[in-house]
Short mmCIF file of C-alpha atoms and ligand atoms in Angstrom, two decimals:
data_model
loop_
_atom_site.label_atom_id
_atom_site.label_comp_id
_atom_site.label_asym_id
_atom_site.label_seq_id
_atom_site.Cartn_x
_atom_site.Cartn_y
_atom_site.Cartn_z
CA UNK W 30 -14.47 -13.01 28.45
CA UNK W 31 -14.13 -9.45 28.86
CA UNK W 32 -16.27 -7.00 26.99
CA UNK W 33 -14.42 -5.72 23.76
CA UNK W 34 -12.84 -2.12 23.64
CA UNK W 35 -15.40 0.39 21.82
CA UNK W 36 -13.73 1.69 19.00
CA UNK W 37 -14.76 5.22 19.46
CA UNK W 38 -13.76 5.90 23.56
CA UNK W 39 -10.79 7.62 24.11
CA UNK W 40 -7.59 4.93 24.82
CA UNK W 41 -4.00 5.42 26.18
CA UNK W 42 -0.67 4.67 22.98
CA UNK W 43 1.73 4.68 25.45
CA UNK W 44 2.09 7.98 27.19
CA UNK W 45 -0.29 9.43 25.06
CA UNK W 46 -4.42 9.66 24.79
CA UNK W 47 -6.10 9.48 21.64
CA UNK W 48 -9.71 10.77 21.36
CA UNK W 49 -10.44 7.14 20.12
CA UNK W 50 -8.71 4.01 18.21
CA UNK W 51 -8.61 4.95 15.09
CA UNK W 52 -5.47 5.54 12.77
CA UNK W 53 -4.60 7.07 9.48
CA UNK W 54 -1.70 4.92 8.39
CA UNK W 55 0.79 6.55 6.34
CA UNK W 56 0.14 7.06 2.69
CA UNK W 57 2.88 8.63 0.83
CA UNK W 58 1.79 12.02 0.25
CA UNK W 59 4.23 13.40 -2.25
CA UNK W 60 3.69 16.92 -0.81
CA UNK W 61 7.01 17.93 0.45
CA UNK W 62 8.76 20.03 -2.48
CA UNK W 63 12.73 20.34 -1.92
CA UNK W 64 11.95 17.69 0.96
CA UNK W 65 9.88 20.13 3.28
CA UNK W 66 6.25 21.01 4.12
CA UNK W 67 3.73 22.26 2.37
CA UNK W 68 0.72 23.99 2.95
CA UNK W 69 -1.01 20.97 0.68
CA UNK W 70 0.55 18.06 2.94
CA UNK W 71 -0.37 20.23 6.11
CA UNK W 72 -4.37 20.19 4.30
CA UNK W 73 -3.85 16.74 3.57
CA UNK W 74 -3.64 15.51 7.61
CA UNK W 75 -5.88 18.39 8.65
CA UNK W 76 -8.78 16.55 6.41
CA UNK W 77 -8.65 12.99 8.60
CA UNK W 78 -8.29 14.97 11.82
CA UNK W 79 -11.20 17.23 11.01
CA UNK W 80 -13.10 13.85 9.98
CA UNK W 81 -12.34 12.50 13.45
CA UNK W 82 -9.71 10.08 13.26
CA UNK W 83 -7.50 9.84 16.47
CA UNK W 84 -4.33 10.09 15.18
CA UNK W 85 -3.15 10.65 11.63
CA UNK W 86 0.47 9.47 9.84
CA UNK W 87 2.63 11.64 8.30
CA UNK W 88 4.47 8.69 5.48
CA UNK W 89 7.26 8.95 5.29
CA UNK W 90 10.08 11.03 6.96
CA UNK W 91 12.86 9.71 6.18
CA UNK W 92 16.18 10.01 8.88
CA UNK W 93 18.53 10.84 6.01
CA UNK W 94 18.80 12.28 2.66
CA UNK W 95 19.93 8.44 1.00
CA UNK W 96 16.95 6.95 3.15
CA UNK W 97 14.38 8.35 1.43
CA UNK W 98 12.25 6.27 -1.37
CA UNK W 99 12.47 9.99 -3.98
CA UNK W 100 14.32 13.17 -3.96
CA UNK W 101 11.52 15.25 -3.25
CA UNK W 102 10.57 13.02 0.12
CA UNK W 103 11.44 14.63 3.39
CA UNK W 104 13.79 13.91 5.49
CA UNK W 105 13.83 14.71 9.16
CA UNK W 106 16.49 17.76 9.59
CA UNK W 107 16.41 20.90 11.29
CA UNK W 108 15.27 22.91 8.48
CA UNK W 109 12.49 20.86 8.68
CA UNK W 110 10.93 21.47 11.87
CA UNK W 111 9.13 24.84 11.98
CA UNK W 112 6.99 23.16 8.56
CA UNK W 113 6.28 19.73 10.93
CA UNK W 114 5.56 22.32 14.07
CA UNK W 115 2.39 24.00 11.64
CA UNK W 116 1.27 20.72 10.43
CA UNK W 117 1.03 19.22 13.97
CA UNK W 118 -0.50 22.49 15.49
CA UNK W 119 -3.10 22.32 12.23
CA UNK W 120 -3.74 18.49 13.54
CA UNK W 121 -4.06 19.42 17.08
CA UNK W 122 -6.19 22.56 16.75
CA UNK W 123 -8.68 19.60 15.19
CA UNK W 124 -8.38 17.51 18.31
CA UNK W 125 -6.62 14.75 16.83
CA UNK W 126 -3.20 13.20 17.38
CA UNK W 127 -0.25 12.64 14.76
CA UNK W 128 2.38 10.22 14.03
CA UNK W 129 5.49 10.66 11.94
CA UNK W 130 6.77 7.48 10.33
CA UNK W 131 10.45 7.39 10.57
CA UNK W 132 12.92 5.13 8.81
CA UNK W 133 15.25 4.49 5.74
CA UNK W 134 13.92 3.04 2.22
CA UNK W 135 17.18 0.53 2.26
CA UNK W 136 17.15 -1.09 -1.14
CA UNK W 137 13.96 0.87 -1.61
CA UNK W 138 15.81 4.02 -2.03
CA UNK W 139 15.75 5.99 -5.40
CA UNK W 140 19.30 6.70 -5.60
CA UNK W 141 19.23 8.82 -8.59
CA UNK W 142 16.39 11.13 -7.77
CA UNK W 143 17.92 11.32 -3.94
CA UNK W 144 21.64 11.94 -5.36
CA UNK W 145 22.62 9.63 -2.68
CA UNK W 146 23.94 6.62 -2.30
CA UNK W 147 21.53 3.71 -1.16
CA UNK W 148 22.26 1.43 1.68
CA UNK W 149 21.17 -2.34 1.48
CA UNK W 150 22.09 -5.52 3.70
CA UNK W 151 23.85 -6.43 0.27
CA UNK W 152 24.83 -4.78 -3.09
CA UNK W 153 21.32 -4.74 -4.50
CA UNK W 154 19.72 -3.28 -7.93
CA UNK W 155 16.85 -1.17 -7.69
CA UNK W 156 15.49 -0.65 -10.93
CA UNK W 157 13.11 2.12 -10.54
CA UNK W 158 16.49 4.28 -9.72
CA UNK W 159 18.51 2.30 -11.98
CA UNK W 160 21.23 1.96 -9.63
CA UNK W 161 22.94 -0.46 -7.05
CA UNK W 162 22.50 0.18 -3.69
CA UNK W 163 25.23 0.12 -1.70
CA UNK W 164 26.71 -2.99 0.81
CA UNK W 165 25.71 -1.38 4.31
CA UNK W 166 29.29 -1.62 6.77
CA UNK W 167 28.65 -1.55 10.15
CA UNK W 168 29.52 2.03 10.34
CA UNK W 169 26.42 3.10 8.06
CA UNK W 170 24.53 1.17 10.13
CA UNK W 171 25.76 2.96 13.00
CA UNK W 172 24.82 5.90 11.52
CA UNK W 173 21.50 5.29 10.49
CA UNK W 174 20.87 4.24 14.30
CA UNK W 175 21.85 7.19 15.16
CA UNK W 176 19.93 8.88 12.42
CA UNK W 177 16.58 7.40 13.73
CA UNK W 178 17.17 8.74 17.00
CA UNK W 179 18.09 11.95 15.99
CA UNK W 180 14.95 11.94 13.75
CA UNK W 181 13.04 11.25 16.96
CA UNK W 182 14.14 14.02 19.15
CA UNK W 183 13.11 16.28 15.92
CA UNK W 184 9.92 14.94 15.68
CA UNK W 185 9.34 16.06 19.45
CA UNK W 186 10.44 19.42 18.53
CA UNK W 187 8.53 19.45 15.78
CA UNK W 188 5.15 18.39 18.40
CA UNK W 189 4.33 15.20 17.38
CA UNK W 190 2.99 12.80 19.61
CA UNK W 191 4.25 9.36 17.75
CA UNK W 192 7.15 7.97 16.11
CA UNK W 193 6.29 5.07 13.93
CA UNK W 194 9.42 3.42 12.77
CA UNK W 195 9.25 1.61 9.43
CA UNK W 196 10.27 -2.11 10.05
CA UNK W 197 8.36 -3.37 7.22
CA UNK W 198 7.74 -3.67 3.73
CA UNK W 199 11.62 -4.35 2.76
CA UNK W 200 12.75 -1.04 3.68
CA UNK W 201 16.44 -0.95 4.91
CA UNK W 202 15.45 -2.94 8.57
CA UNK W 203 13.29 -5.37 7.21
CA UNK W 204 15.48 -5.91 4.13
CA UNK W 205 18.20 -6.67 7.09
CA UNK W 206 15.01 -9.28 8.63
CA UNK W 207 14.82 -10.99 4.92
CA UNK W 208 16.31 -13.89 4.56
CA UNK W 209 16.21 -13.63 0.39
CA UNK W 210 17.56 -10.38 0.35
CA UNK W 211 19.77 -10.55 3.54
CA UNK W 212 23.08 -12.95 2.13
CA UNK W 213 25.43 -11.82 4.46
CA UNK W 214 27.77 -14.06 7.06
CA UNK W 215 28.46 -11.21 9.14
CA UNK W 216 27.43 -10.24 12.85
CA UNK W 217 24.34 -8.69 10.52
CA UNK W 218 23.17 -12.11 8.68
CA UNK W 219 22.66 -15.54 8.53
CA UNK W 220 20.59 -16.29 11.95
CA UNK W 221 17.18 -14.39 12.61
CA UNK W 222 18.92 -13.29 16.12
CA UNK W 223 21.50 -11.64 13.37
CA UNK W 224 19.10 -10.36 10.50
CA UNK W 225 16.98 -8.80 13.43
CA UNK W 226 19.90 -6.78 15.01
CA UNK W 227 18.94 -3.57 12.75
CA UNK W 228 15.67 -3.41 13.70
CA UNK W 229 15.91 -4.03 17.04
CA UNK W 230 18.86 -1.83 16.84
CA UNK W 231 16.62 1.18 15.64
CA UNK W 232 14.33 1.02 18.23
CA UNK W 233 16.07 1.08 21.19
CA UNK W 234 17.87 3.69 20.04
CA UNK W 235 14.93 6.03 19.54
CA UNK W 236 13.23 4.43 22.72
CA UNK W 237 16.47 6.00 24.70
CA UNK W 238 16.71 9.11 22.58
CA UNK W 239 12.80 9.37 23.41
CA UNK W 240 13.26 8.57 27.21
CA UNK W 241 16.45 11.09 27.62
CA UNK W 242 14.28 13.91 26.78
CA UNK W 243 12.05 13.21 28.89
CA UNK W 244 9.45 9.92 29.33
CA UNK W 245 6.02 10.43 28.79
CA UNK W 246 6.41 12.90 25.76
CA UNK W 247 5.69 10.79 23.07
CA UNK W 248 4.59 7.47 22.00
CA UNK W 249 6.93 4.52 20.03
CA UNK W 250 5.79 2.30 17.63
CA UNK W 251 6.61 0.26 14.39
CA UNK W 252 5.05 -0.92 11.44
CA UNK W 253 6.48 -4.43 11.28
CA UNK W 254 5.94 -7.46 8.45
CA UNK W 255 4.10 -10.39 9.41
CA UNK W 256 5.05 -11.85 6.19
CA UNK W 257 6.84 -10.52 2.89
CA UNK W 258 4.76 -12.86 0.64
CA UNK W 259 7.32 -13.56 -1.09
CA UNK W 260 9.08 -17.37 -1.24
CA UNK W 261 12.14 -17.30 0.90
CA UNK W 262 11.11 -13.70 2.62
CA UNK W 263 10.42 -12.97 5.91
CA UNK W 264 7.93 -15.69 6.99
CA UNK W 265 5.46 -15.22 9.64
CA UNK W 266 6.98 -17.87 12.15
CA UNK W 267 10.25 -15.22 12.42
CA UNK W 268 8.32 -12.41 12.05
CA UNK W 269 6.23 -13.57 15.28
CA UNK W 270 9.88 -14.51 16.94
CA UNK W 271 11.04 -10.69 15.97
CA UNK W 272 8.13 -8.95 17.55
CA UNK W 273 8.47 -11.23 20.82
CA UNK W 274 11.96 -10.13 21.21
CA UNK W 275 10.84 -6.33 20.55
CA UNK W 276 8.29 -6.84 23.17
CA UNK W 277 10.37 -8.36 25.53
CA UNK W 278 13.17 -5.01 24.16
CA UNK W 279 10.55 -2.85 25.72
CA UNK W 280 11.09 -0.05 23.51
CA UNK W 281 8.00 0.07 22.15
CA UNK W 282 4.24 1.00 22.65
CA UNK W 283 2.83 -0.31 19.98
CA UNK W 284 3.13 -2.47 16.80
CA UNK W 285 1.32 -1.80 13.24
CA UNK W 286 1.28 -5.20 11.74
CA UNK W 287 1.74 -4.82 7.85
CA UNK W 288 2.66 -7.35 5.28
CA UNK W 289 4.38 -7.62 1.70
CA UNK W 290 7.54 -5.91 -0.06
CA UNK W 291 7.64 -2.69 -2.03
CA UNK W 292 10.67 -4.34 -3.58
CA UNK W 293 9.06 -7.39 -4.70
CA UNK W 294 5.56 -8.05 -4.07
CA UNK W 295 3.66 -4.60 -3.63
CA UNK W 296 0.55 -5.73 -4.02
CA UNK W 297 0.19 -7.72 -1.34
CA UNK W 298 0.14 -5.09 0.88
CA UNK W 299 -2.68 -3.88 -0.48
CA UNK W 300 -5.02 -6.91 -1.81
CA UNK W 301 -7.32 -5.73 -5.02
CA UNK W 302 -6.96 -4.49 -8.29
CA UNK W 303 -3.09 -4.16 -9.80
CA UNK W 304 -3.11 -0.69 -11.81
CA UNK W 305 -0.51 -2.50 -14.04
CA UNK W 306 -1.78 0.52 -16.84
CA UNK W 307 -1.72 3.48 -14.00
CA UNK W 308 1.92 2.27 -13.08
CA UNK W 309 3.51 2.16 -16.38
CA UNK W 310 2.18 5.57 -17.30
CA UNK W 311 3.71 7.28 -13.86
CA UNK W 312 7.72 6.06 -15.54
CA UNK W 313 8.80 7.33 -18.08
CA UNK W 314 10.44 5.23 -21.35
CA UNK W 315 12.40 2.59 -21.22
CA UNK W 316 10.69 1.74 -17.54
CA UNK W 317 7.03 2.46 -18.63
CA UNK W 318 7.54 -0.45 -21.28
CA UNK W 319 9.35 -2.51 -18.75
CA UNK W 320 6.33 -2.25 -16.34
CA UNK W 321 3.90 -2.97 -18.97
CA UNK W 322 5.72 -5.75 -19.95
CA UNK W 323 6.38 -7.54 -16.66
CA UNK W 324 3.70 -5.88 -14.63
CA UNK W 325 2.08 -8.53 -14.12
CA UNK W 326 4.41 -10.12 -12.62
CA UNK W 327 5.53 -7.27 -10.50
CA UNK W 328 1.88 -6.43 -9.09
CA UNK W 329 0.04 -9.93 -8.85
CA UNK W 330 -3.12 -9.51 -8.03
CA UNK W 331 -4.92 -10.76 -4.41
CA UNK W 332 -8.06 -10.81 -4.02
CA UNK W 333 -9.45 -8.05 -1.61
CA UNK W 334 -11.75 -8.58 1.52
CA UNK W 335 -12.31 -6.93 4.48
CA UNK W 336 -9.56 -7.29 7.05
CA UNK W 337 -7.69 -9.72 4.77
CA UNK W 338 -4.56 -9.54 7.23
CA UNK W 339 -6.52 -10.43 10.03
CA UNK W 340 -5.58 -14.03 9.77
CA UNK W 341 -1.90 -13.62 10.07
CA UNK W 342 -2.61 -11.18 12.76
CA UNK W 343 -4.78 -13.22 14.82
CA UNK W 344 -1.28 -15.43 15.29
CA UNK W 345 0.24 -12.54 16.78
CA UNK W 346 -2.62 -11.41 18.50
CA UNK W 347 -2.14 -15.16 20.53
CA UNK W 348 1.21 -15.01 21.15
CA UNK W 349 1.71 -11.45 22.14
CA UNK W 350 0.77 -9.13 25.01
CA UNK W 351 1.35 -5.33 24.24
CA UNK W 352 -1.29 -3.14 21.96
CA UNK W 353 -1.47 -4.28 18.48
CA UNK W 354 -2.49 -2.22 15.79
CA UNK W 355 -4.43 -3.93 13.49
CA UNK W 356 -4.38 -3.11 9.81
CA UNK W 357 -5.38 -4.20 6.36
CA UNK W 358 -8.96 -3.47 4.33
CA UNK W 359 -10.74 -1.79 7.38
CA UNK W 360 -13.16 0.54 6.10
CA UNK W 361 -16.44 -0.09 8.04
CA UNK W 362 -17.68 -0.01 11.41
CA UNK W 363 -18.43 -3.93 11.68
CA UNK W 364 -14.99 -4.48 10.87
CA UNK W 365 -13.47 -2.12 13.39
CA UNK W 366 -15.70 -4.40 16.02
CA UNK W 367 -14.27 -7.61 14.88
CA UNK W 368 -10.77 -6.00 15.26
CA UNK W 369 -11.71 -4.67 19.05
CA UNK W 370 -13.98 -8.30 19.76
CA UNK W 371 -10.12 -10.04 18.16
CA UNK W 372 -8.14 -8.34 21.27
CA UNK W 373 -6.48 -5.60 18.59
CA UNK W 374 -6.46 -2.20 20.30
CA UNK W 375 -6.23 0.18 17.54
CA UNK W 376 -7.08 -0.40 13.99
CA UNK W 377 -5.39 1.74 11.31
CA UNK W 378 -6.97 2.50 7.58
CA UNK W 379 -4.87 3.80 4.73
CA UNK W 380 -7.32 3.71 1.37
CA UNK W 381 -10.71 4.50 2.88
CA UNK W 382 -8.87 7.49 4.51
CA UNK W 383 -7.53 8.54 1.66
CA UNK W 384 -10.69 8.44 -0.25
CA UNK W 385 -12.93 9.93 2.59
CA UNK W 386 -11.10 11.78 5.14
CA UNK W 387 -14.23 12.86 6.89
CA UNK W 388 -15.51 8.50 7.12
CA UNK W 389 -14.72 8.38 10.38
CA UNK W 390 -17.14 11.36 11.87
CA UNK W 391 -19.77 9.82 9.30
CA UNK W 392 -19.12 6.44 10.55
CA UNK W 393 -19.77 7.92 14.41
CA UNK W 394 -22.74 10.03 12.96
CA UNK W 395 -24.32 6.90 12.01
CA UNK W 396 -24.30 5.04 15.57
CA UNK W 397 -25.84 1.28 15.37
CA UNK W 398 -27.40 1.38 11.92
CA UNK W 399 -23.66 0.38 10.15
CA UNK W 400 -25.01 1.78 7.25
CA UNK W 401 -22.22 3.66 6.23
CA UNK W 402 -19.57 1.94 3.64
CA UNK W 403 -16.39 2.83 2.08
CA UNK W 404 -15.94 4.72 -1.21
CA UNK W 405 -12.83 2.86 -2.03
CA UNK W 406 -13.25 0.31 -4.30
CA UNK W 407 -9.69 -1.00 -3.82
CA UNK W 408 -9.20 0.04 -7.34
CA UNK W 409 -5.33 0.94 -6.05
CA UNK W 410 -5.00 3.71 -9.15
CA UNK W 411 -4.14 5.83 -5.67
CA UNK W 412 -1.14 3.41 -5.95
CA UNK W 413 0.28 5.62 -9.09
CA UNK W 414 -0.36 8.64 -7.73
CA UNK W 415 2.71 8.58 -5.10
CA UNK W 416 4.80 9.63 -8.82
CA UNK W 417 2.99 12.66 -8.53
CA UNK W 418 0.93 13.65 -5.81
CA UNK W 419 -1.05 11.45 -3.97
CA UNK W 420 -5.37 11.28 -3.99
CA UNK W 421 -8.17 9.07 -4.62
CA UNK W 422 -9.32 8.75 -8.40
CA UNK W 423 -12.42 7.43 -7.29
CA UNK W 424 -13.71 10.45 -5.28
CA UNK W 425 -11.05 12.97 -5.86
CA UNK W 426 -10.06 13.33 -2.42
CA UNK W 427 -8.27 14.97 -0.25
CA UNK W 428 -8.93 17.82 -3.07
CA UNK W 429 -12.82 17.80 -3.04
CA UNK W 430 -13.33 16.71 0.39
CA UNK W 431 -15.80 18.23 2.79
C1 FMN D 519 -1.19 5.69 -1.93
C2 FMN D 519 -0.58 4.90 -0.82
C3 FMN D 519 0.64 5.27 -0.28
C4 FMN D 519 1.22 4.53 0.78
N1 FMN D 519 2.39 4.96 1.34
C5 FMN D 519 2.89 4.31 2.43
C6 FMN D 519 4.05 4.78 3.10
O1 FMN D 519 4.62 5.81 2.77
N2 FMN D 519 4.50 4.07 4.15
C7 FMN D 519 3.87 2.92 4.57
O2 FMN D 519 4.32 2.30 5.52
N3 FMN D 519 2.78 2.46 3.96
C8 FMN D 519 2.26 3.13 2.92
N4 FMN D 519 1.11 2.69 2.33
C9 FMN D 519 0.45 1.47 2.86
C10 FMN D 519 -0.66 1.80 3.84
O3 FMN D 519 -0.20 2.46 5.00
C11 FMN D 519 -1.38 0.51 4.27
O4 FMN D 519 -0.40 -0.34 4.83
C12 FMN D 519 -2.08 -0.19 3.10
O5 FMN D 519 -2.73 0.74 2.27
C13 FMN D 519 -3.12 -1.20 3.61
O6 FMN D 519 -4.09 -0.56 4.40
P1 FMN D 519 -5.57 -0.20 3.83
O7 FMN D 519 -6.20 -1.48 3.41
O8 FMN D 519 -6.26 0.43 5.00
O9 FMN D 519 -5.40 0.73 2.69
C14 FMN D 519 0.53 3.40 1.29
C15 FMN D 519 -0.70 3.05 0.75
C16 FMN D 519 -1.27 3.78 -0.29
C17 FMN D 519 -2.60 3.37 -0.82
#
């Protein structure tokens, strides 16, 4: 057996090298007034790259104005680009790497707040926005094909050294992947070789957009569902079919395996505490009472544990060959071994980033004693904050961090 990858050496995502395998994944950062950069989203990747993590996420950018989840979200556009340029100069000039997640919200999409039309594989109710999503023809999905690559080439202007397209969580592609959601009996549904036609679509479009402007500038990857966790979603047997056939595609250089549905099941993306009370008081009346109502339903609770999606990864993990990114209630350095001992070659953290954006140099600091643990309790209050702006409410951060 060969010796597992240290977590802290530099490694190779494709064309690029990051200073070691560690990820921020994207946390929605609700920074991005009138949909562009602000000095506080800039602060909030500067944190994790000044706390050593090898590449940060920016959640999030969204390749059109109806593909975004809220109306303040941004969405990639040339007016954009100078505000990504400072926030990936402000990452590099901390010797870290950044990604930006690219993709369309689908039935997720708050039509109201966007004052857009949403797209979904069928008409579809969204009742955080109140309104229907639209029936997606083939020339919207056309479009937002085209959209994602366009959204690529302006993340390389912009100097990012990542795209990570958003296959998962019932967004628009992996709404298309859904079975539940997915009723159609066009070229677009019925068969997995149909439902998976969007996503596949999506990457090889920004794989070519990517490799017309030159190979080697910038890394591809997706955040992809293993499972929606939801009866009748996307189960993990197609899900592992889908990311053979993107592997075999060749358009990407990495895949961040995710699970659950912000449609449906939101919670089990996360694992822990359901902030059924923090929810309900981010919406306003008649929604509020709605949540409180039916939130438990809505947010069922899992129980947390430390890499609790490493057992649905470990399947994919067997079956597949090209980097895997694994993710899921990493906070500590024994778990970031188990995740390099399992074959995974980068692992990605969300909540203890959030919380501590300096863990990682602490976590380096502290060499072979393990002694340092997360400040995230998986208390998932952070959860609410996306309605407002995004921190911890355990440890105030990215506000009072170091
Ligand atoms: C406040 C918050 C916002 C999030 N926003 C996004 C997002 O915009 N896009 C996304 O793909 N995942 C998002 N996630 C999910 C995380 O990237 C990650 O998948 C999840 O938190 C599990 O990882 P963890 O256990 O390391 O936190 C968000 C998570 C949190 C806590």
């Amino acid at each position: 057996m060969s010796t597992p990858a240290d977590v802290f050496a530099p490694a190779k995502l494709g064309p690029v090298t990051l200073r070691n395998r560690t990820i921020k994944s994207a946390t929605f950062e609700a920074r991005t007034p009138n949909g562009l950069v602000s000095d506080d989203l800039i602060e909030y990747h500067r944190l994790p790259a000044a706390g050593g993590v090898g590449m940060t996420t920016v959640a999030y950018c969204a390749v059109s104005p109806g593909g975004r989840t809220e109306g303040n979200g941004l969405w990639m556009r040339p007016e954009a680009v100078p505000g990504l340029r400072r926030l990936t100069d402000a990452v590099h000039a901390e010797g870290a790497a950044v990604s930006a997640q690219i993709g369309h919200a689908g039935p997720v999409a708050n039509a109201k707040s966007n004052k857009a039309t949403a797209l979904a594989p069928v008409r579809f109710f969204n009742p955080i926005g109140m309104r229907f999503a639209r029936k997606a023809t083939r020339d919207d999905i056309d479009d937002v094909t085209a959209a994602h690559a366009d959204a690529a080439l302006l993340a390389i202007d912009a100097g990012f050294d990542a795209v990570e397209i958003h296959l998962g969580h019932n967004y628009l592609a992996s709404a298309f992947l859904s079975p539940l959601i997915n009723r159609r009996d066009d070229e677009f549904g019925g068969s997995l070789e149909n439902r998976a036609k969007v996503a596949r679509g999506l990457v090889m479009a920004v794989r070519r957009a990517v490799d017309m402007r030159g190979a080697g500038r910038i890394a591809v990857t997706a955040k992809l569902n293993m499972t929606d966790g939801v009866r009748g979603g996307i189960s993990t047997e197609e899900a592992l079919t889908t990311a053979k056939w993107l592997q075999d595609d060749g358009g990407l250089d990495a895949i961040e395996l995710t699970a659950g549905s912000s449609l449906v099941n939101p919670m089990y993306l996360f694992h822990g505490d359901a902030p059924i009370k923090q929810f309900a008081a981010a919406f306003k009346p008649p929604l509020s009472w709605g949540m409180r109502m039916t939130g438990k339903k809505f947010l069922r609770e899992y129980p947390y544990r430390e890499a609790y999606l490493l057992r649905h990864a470990k399947l994919f993990r067997a079956e597949l060959t090209m980097p895997l990114i694994l993710l899921g209630g990493i906070t500590n350095r024994e778990t970031m071994d188990l995740a390099m001992a399992e074959g995974f070659q980068f692992v990605a953290m969300g909540r203890a980033l959030l919380a501590e954006p300096d863990l990682i140099n602490r976590i380096v600091a502290d060499g072979d004693r393990h002694s340092v643990h997360s400040a995230c309790t998986h208390c998932n209050q952070c959860m609410a904050t996306i309605y407002s702006r995004t921190y911890c409410v355990v440890t105030g951060a990215p506000d009072s961090a170091r």
